[in-house]
Short mmCIF file of C-alpha atoms and ligand atoms in Angstrom, two decimals:
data_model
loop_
_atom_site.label_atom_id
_atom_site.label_comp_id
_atom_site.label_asym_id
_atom_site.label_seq_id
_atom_site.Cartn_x
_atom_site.Cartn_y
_atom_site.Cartn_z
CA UNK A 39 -16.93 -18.11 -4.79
CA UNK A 40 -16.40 -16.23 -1.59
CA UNK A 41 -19.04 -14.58 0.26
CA UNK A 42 -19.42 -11.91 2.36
CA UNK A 43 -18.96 -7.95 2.83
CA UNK A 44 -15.33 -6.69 3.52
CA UNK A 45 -15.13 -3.08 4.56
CA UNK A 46 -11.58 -1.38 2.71
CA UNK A 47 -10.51 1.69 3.93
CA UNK A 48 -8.06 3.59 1.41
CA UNK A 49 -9.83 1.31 -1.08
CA UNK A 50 -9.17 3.72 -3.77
CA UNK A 51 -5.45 3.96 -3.34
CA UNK A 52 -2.83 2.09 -4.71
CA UNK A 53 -2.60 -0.96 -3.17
CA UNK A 54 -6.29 -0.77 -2.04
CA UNK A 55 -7.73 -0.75 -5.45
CA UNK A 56 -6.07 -3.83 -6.48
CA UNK A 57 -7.02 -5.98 -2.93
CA UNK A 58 -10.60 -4.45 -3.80
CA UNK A 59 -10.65 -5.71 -7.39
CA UNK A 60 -9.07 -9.20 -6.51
CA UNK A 61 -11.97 -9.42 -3.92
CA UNK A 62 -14.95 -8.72 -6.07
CA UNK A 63 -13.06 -11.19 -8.47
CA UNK A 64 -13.42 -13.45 -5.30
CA UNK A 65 -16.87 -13.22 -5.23
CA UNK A 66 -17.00 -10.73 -2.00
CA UNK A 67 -19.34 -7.81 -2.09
CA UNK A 68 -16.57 -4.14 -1.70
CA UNK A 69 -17.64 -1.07 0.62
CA UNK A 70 -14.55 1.62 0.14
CA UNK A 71 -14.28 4.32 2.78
CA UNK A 72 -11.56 6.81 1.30
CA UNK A 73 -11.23 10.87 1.43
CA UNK A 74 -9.12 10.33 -1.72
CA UNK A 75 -6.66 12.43 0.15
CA UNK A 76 -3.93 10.58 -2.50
CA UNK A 77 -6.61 9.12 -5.14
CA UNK A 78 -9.56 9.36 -7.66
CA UNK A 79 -12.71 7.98 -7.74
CA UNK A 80 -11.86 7.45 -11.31
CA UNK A 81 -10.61 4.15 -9.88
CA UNK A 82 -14.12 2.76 -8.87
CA UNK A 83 -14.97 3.07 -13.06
CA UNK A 84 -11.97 0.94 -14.16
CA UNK A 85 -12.63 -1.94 -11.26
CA UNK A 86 -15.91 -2.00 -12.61
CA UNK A 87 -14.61 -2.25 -16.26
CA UNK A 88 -12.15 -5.51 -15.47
CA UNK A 89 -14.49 -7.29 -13.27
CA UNK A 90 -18.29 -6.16 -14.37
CA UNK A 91 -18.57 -5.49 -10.55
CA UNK A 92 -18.09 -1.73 -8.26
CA UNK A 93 -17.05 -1.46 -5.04
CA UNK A 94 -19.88 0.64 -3.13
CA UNK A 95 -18.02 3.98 -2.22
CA UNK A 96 -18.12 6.19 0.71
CA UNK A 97 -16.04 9.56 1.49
CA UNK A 98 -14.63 8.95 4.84
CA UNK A 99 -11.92 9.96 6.76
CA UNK A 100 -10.00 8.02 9.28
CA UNK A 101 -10.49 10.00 12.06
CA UNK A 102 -13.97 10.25 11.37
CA UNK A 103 -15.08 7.68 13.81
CA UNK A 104 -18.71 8.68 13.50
CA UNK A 105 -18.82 8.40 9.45
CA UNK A 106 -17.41 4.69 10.45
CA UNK A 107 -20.55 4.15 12.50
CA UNK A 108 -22.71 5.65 9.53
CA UNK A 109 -20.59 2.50 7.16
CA UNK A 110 -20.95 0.01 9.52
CA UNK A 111 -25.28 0.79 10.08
CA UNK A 112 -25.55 0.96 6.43
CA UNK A 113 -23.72 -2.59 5.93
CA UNK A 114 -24.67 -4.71 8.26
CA UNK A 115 -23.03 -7.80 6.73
CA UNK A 116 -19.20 -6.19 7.11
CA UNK A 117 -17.33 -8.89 8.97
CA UNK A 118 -13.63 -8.02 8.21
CA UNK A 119 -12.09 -4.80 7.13
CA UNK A 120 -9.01 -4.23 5.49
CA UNK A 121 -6.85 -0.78 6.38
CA UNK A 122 -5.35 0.58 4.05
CA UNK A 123 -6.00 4.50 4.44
CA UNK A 124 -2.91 6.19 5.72
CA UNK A 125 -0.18 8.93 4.94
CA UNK A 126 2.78 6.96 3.84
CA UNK A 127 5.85 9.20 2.78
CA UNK A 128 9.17 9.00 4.58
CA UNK A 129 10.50 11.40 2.51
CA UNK A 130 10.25 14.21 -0.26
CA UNK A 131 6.81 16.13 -0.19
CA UNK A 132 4.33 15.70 -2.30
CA UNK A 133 3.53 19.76 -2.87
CA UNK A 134 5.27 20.04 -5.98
CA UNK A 135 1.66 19.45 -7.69
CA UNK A 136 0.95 19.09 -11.37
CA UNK A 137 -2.42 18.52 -12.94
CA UNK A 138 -4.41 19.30 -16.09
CA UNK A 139 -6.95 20.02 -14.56
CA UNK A 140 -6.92 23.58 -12.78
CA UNK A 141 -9.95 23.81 -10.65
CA UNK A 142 -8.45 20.00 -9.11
CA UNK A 143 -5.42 21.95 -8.55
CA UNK A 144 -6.37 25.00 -6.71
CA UNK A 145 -8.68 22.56 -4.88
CA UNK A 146 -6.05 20.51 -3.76
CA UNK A 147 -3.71 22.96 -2.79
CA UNK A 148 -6.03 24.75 -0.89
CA UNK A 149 -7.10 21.35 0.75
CA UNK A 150 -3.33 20.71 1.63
CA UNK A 151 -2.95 24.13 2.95
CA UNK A 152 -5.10 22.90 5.91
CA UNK A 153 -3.76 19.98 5.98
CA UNK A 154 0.00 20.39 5.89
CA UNK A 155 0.54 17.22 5.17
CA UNK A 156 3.60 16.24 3.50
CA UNK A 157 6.44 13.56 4.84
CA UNK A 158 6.37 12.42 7.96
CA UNK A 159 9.76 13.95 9.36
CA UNK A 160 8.58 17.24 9.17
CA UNK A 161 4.59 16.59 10.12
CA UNK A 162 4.65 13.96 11.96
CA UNK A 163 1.42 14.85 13.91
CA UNK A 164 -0.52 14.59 10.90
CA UNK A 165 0.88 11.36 10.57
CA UNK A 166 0.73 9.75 14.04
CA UNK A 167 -3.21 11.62 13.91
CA UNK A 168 -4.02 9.56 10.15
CA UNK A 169 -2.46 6.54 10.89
CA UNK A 170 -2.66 6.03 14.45
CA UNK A 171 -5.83 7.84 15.48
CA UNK A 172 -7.59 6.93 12.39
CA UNK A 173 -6.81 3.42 13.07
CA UNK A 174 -8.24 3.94 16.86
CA UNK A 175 -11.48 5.64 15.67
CA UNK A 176 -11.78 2.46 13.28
CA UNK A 177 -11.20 -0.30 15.48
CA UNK A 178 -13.63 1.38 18.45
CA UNK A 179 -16.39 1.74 15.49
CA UNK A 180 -15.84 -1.60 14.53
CA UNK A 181 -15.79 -3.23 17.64
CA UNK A 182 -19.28 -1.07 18.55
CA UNK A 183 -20.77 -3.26 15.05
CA UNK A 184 -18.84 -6.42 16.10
CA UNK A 185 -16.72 -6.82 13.03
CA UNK A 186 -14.22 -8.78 14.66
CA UNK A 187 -11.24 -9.39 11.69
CA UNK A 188 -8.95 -6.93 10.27
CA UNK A 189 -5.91 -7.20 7.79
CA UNK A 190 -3.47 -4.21 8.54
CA UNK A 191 -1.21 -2.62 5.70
CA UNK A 192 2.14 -2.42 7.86
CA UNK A 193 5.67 -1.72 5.71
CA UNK A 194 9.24 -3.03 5.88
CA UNK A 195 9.80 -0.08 6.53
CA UNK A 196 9.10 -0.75 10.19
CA UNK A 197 12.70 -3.51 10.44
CA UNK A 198 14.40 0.21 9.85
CA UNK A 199 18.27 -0.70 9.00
CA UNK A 200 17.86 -4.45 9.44
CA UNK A 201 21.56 -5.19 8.55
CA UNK A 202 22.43 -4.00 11.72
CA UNK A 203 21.34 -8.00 12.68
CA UNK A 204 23.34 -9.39 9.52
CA UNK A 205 22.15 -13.27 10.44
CA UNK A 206 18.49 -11.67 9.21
CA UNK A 207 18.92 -10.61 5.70
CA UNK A 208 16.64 -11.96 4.28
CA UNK A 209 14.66 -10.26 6.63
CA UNK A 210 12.20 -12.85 8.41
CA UNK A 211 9.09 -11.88 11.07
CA UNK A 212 11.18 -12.95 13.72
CA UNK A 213 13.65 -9.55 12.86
CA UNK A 214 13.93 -6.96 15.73
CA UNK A 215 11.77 -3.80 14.86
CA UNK A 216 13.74 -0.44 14.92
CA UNK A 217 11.94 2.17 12.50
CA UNK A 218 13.73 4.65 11.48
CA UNK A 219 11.07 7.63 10.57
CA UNK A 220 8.26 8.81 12.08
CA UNK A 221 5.97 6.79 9.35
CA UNK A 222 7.85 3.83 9.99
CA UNK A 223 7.01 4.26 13.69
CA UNK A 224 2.99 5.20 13.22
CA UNK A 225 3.09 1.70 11.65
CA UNK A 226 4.94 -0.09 14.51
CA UNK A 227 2.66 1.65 16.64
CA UNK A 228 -0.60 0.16 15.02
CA UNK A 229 0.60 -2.95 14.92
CA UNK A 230 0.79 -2.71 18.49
CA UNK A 231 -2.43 -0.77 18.98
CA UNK A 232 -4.34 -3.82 16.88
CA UNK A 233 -2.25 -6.14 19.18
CA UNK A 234 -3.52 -5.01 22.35
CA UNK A 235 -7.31 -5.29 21.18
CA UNK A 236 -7.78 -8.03 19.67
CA UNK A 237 -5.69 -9.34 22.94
CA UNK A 238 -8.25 -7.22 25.15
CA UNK A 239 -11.29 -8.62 23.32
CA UNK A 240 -10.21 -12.43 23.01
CA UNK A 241 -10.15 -11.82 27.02
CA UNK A 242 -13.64 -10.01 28.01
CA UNK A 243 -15.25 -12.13 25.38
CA UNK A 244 -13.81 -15.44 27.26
CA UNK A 245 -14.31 -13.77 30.81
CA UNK A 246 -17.65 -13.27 29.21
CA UNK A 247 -17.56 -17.38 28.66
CA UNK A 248 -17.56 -16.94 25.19
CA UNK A 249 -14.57 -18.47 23.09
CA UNK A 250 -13.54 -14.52 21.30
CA UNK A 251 -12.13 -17.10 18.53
CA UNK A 252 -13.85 -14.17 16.15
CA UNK A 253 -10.98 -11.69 16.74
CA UNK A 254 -8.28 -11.74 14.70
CA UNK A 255 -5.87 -9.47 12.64
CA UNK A 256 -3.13 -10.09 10.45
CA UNK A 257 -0.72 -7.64 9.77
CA UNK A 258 1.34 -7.42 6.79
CA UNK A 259 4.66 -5.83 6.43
CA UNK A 260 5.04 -5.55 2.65
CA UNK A 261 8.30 -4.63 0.53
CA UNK A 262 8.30 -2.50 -2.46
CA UNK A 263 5.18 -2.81 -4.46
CA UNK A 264 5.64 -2.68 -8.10
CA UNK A 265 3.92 -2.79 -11.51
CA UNK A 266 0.32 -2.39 -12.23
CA UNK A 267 -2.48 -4.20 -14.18
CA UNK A 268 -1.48 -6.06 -16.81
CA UNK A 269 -4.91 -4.97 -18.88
CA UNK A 270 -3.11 -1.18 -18.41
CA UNK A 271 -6.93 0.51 -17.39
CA UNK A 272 -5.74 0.26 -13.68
CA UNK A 273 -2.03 1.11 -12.23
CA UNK A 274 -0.56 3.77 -9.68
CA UNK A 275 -1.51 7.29 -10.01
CA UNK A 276 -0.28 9.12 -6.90
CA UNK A 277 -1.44 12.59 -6.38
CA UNK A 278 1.43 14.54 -6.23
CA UNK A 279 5.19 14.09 -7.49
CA UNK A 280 6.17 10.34 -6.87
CA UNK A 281 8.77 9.24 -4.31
CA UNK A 282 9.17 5.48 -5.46
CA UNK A 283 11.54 4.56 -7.58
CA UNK A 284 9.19 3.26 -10.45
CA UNK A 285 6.85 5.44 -10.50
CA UNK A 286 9.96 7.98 -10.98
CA UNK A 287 11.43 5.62 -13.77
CA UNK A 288 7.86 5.73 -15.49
CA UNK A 289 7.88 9.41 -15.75
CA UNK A 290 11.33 9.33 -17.35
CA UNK A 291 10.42 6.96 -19.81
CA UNK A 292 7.52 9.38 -21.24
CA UNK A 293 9.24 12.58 -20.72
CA UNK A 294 7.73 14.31 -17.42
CA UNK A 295 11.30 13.75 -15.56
CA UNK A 296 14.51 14.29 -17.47
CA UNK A 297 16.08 11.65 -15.61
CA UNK A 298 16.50 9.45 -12.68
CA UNK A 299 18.67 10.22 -9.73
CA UNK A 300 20.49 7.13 -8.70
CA UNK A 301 20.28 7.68 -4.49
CA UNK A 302 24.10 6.26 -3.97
CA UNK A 303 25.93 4.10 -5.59
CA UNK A 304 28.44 3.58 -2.53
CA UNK A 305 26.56 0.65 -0.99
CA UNK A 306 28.00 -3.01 -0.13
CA UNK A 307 25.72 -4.79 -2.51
CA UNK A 308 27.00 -6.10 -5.83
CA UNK A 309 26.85 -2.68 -8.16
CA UNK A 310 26.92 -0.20 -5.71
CA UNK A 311 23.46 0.66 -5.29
CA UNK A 312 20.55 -0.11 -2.69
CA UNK A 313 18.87 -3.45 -2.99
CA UNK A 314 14.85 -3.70 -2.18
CA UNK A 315 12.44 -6.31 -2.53
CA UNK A 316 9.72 -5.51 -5.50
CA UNK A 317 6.72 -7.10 -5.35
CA UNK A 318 4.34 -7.31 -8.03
CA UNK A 319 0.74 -5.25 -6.71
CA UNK A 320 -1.17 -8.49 -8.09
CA UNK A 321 0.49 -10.74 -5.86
CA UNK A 322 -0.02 -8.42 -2.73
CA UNK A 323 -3.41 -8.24 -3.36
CA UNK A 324 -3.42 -11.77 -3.65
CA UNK A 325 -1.64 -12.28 -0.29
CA UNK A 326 -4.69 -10.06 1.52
CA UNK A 327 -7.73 -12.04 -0.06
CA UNK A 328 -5.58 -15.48 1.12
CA UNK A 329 -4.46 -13.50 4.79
CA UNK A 330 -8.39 -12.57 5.24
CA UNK A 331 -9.59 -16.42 4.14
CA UNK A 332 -7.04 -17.35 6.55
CA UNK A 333 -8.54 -15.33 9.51
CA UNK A 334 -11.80 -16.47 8.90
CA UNK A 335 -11.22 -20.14 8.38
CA UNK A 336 -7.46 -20.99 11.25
CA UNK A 337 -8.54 -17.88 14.02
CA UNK A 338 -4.60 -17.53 14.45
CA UNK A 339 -5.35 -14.55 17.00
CA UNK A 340 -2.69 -11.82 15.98
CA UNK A 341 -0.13 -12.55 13.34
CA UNK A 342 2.39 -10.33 11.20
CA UNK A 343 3.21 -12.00 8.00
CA UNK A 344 6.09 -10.41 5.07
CA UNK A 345 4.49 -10.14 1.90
CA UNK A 346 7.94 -10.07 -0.59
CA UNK A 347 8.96 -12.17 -3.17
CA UNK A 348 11.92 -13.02 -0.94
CA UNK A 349 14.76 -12.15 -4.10
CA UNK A 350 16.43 -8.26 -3.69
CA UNK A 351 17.28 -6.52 -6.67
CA UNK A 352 19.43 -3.03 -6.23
CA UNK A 353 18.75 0.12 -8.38
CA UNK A 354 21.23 -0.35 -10.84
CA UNK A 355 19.00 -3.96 -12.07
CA UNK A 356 15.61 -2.06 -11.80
CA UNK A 357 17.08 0.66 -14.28
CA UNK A 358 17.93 -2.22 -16.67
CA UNK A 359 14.78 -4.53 -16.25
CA UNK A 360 12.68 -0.68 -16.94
CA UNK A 361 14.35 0.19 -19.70
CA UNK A 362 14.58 -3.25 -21.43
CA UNK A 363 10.48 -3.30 -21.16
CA UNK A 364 10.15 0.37 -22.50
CA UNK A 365 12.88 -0.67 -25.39
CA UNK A 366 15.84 2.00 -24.75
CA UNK A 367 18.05 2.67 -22.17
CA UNK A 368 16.65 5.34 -19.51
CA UNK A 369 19.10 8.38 -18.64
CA UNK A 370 20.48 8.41 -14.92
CA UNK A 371 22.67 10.29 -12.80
CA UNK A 372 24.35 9.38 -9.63
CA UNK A 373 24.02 11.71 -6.76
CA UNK A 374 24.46 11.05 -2.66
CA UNK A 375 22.88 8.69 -0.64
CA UNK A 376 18.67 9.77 0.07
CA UNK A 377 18.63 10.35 4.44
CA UNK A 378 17.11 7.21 6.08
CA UNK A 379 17.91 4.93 3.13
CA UNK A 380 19.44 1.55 3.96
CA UNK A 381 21.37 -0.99 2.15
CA UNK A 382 19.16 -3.97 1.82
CA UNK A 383 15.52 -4.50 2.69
CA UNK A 384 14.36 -8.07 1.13
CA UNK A 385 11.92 -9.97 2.70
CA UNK A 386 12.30 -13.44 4.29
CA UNK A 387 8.42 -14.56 3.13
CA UNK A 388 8.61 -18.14 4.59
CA UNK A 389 5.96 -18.02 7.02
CA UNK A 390 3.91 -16.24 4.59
CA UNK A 391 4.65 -19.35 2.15
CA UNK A 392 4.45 -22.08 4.77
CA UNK A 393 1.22 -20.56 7.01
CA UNK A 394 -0.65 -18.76 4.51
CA UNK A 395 0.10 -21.09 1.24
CA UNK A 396 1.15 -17.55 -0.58
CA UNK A 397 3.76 -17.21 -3.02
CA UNK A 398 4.48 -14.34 -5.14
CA UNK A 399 3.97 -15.46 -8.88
CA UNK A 400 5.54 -12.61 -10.80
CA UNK A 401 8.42 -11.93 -11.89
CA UNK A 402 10.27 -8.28 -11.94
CA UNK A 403 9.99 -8.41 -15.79
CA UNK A 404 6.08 -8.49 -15.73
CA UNK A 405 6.20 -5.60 -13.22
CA UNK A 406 8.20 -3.56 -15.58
CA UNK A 407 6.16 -4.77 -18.81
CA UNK A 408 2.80 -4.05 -16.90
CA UNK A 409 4.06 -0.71 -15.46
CA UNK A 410 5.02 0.59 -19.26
CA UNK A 411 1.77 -0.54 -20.41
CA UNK A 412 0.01 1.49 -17.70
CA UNK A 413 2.08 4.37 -17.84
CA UNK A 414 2.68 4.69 -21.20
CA UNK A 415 -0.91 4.73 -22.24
CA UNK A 416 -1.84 6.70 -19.06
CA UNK A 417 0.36 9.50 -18.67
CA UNK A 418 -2.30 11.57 -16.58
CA UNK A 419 -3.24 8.54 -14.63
CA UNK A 420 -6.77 8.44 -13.58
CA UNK A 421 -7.20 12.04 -15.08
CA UNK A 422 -7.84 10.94 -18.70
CA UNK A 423 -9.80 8.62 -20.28
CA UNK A 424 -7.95 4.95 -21.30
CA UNK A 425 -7.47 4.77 -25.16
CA UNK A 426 -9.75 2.95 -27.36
CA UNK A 427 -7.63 -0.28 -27.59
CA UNK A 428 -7.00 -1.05 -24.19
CA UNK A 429 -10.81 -1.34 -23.48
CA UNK A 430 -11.34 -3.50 -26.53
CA UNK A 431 -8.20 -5.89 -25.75
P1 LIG B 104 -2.08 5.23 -1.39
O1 LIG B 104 -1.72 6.60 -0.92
O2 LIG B 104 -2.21 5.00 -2.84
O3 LIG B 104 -3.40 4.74 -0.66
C1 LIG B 104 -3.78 5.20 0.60
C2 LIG B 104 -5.22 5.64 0.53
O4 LIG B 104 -5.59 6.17 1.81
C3 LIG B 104 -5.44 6.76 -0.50
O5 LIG B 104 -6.51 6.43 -1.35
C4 LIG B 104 -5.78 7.98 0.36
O6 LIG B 104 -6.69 8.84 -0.28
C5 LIG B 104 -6.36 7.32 1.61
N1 LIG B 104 -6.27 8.19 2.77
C6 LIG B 104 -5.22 8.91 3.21
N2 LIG B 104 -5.54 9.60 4.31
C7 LIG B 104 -6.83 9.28 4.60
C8 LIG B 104 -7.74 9.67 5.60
N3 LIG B 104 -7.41 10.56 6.56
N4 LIG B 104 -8.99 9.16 5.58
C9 LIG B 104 -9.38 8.29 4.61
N5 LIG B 104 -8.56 7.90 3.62
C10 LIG B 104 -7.30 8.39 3.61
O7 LIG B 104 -0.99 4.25 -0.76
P2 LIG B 104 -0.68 2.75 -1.09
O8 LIG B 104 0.65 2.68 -1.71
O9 LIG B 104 -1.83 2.10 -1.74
O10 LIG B 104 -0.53 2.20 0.39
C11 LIG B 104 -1.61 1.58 1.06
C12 LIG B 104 -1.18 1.19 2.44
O11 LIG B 104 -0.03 0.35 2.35
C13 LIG B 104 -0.77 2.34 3.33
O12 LIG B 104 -1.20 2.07 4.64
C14 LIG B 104 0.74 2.34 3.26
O13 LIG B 104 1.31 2.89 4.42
C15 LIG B 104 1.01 0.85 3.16
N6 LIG B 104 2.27 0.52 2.50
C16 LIG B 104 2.55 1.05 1.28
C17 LIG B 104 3.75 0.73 0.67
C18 LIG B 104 4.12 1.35 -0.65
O14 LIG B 104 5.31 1.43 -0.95
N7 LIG B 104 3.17 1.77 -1.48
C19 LIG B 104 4.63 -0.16 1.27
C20 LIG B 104 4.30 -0.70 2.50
C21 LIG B 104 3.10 -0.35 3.11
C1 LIG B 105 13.85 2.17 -3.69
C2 LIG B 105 15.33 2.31 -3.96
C3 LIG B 105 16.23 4.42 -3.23
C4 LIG B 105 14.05 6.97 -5.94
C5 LIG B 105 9.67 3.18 0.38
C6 LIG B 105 9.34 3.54 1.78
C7 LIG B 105 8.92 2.31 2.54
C8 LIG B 105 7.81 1.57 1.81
C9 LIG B 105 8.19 1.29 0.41
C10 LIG B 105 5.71 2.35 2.60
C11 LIG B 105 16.07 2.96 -2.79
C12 LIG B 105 16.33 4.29 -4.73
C13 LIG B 105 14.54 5.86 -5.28
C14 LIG B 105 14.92 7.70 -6.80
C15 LIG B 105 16.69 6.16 -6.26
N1 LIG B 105 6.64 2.37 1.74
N2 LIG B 105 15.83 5.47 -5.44
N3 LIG B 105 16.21 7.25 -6.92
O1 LIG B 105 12.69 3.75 0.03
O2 LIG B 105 12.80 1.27 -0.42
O3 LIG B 105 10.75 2.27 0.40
O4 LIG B 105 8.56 2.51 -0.23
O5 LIG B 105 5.63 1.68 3.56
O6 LIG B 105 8.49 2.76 3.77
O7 LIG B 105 10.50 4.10 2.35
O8 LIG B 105 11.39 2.70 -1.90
O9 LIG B 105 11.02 3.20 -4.27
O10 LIG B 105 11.60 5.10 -2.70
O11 LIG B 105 13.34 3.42 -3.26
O12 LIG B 105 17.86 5.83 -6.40
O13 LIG B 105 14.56 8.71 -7.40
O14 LIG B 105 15.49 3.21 -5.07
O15 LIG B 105 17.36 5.05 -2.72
O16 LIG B 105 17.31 2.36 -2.71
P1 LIG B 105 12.03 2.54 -0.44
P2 LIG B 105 11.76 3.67 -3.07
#
């Protein structure tokens, strides 16, 4: 059993509700600061029904650095925080709202009306001020309570077009960066921000005579996170309309999309279409409890680490391994390439093997199987109750 307190901003997103449950499963107490900008609370209930356990739950946002301060008081055990809270679309917005629920939707509309915020091409303020500043106003608060270790959610997306270096694909650590977006670049940036102070404090703390062994980071680039819990109570239920491909697939398969559009299938990769790296959410979760276990216990300073399974597969192979776990073949169309896409991001995860003893476990199948299960039983995500049957299973 693990002890301690680990702070996890954007805990009830995505990603972050997953790393949250997988650290309460660890034994580690869970404070969330989210303004579930992209989320529901919803998400604290169905933690609490896999593991027994809830994550403690505040309504934060990033660039609140004084609401950080109130976190930090109120938990004085915090010793590591993981940041996950950002804006995170390249690409379409995600205005086109839909919801059962109309007082949510006028509420969020109205809330996006002052916030603008959509992809990061055409607001890119809002996302260098989110991702950037928030991070800032974090890492001063945090250094004002002397939590000291920090796992950062950086992207692939911040190699940009790594085949222009073709001896890298598989993409390792040691790739050139080049993003390609203004996302892409907000993330660069705060690896480079966390960089620089953890650098700044190892220093005063040894001009201070003190070893500053206690400041560390790790900063993971992940690839394309996929699938969702295998119980189907927990899985991804983005806000507005979804810009992943399986997320789009999964609203196919029950109806709320007529069909996929295939981004290009003019690409030098074996069928024509785009190859990415999908990584099951279960084993990225997995790689931040082992990346934070690894801060605490080796003090490696600053480190970035890919979190991938290491194997691409292209469109065309995602369509297939979809449809074969929802049991009939999904309709397509191909249509021109999507701006800013590139042929081939797959991860070189090596170090992350060899340093941090992670592997990715799962296969592509049981992210396809688990992400039927969760959307098919789910269809309003977060905003409906679970049936009967998954809660007695
Ligand atoms: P998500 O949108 O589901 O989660 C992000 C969370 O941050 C949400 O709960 C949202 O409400 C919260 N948030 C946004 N703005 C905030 C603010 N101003 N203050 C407080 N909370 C705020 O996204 P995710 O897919 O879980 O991604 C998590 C992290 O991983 C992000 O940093 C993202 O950039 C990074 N990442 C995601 C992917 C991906 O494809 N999903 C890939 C690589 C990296
Ligand atoms: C995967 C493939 C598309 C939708 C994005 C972000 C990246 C990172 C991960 C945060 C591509 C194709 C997609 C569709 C399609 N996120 N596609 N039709 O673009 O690899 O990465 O998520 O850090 O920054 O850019 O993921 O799921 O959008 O696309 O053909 O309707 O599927 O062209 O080849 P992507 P994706």
């Amino acid at each position: 059993m693990s002890t301690g307190t680990i702070l996890v901003t954007g805990g009830t997103g995505y990603i972050g509700s997953f790393t949250a449950l997988a650290l309460l499963e660890a034994g580690f107490k869970v404070v969330i600061a989210d303004n579930l900008y992209n989320s529901s609370k919803e998400v604290l209930n169905r933690i609490e029904l896999i593991c027994g356990r809830k994550p403690d739950f505040y309504d934060v946002d990033v660039t609140d650095e004084a609401a950080f301060d109130k976190v930090f008081a109120a938990h004085p055990d915090i010793d590591s925080v993981i940041h996950f809270a950002a804006l995170k679309y390249n690409g379409t917005l995600p205005l086109q709202l839909y919801s059962n629920d109309p007082l949510r939707y006028c509420a969020r509309l109205a809330y996006l009306s002052i916030q603008a915020v959509g992809e990061s091409t055409e607001v890119p303020l809002e996302y260098y001020r989110t991702n950037v500043y928030g991070t800032i106003c974090l890492l001063r608060s945090m250094t004002r309570h002397n939590v000291t270790k920090i796992v950062f959610s950086s992207s692939a997306t911040v190699y940009g077009d790594a085949t222009r270096f073709p001896n890298m694909i598989p993409i390792p650590e040691e790739c050139p960066i080049g993003p390609t977006n203004p996302y892409g670049r907000t993330k660069a940036t705060v690896e480079m921000v966390i960089t620089d102070h953890i650098e700044a404090q190892r220093n005063k703390a040894e001009k201070e005579g003190k070893s500053g062994e206690e400041w560390n980071a790790a900063i993971l680039r992940y690839f394309n996170p996929a699938g969702s819990h295998p119980s189907g109570i927990m899985g991804e239920d983005p806000q507005g309309v979804p810009y992943n491909l399986l997320p789009l697939l999964g609203h196919v398969a029950v109806g709320k999309r007529e069909k996929l559009l295939v981004y290009g299938d003019d690409y030098a990769s074996s069928d024509g279409t785009a190859i990415r790296d999908y990584i099951h959410v279960l084993d990225l979760a997995a790689g931040h409890l082992i990346a934070l276990n690894h801060l605490r216990s080796k003090h490696p300073g600053v480190r970035a680490w890919n979190l991938g399974t290491g194997k691409g597969s292209t469109v065309y192979h995602m369509i297939k391994a979809f449809s074969n776990a929802v049991g009939r073949d999904l309709p397509y169309d191909v249509v021109g390439r999507r701006t800013g896409d590139v042929l081939d991001l797959t991860a070189n995860p090596t170090r992350a093997n060899q340093e941090l003893g992670w592997k990715a476990e799962r296969t592509l199948e049981d992210a396809c199987e688990d992400l039927w299960r969760w959307v098919k039983n789910n269809p309003q995500g977060y905003r409906q109750d679970p049936p009967d049957f998954l809660l007695e299973a």
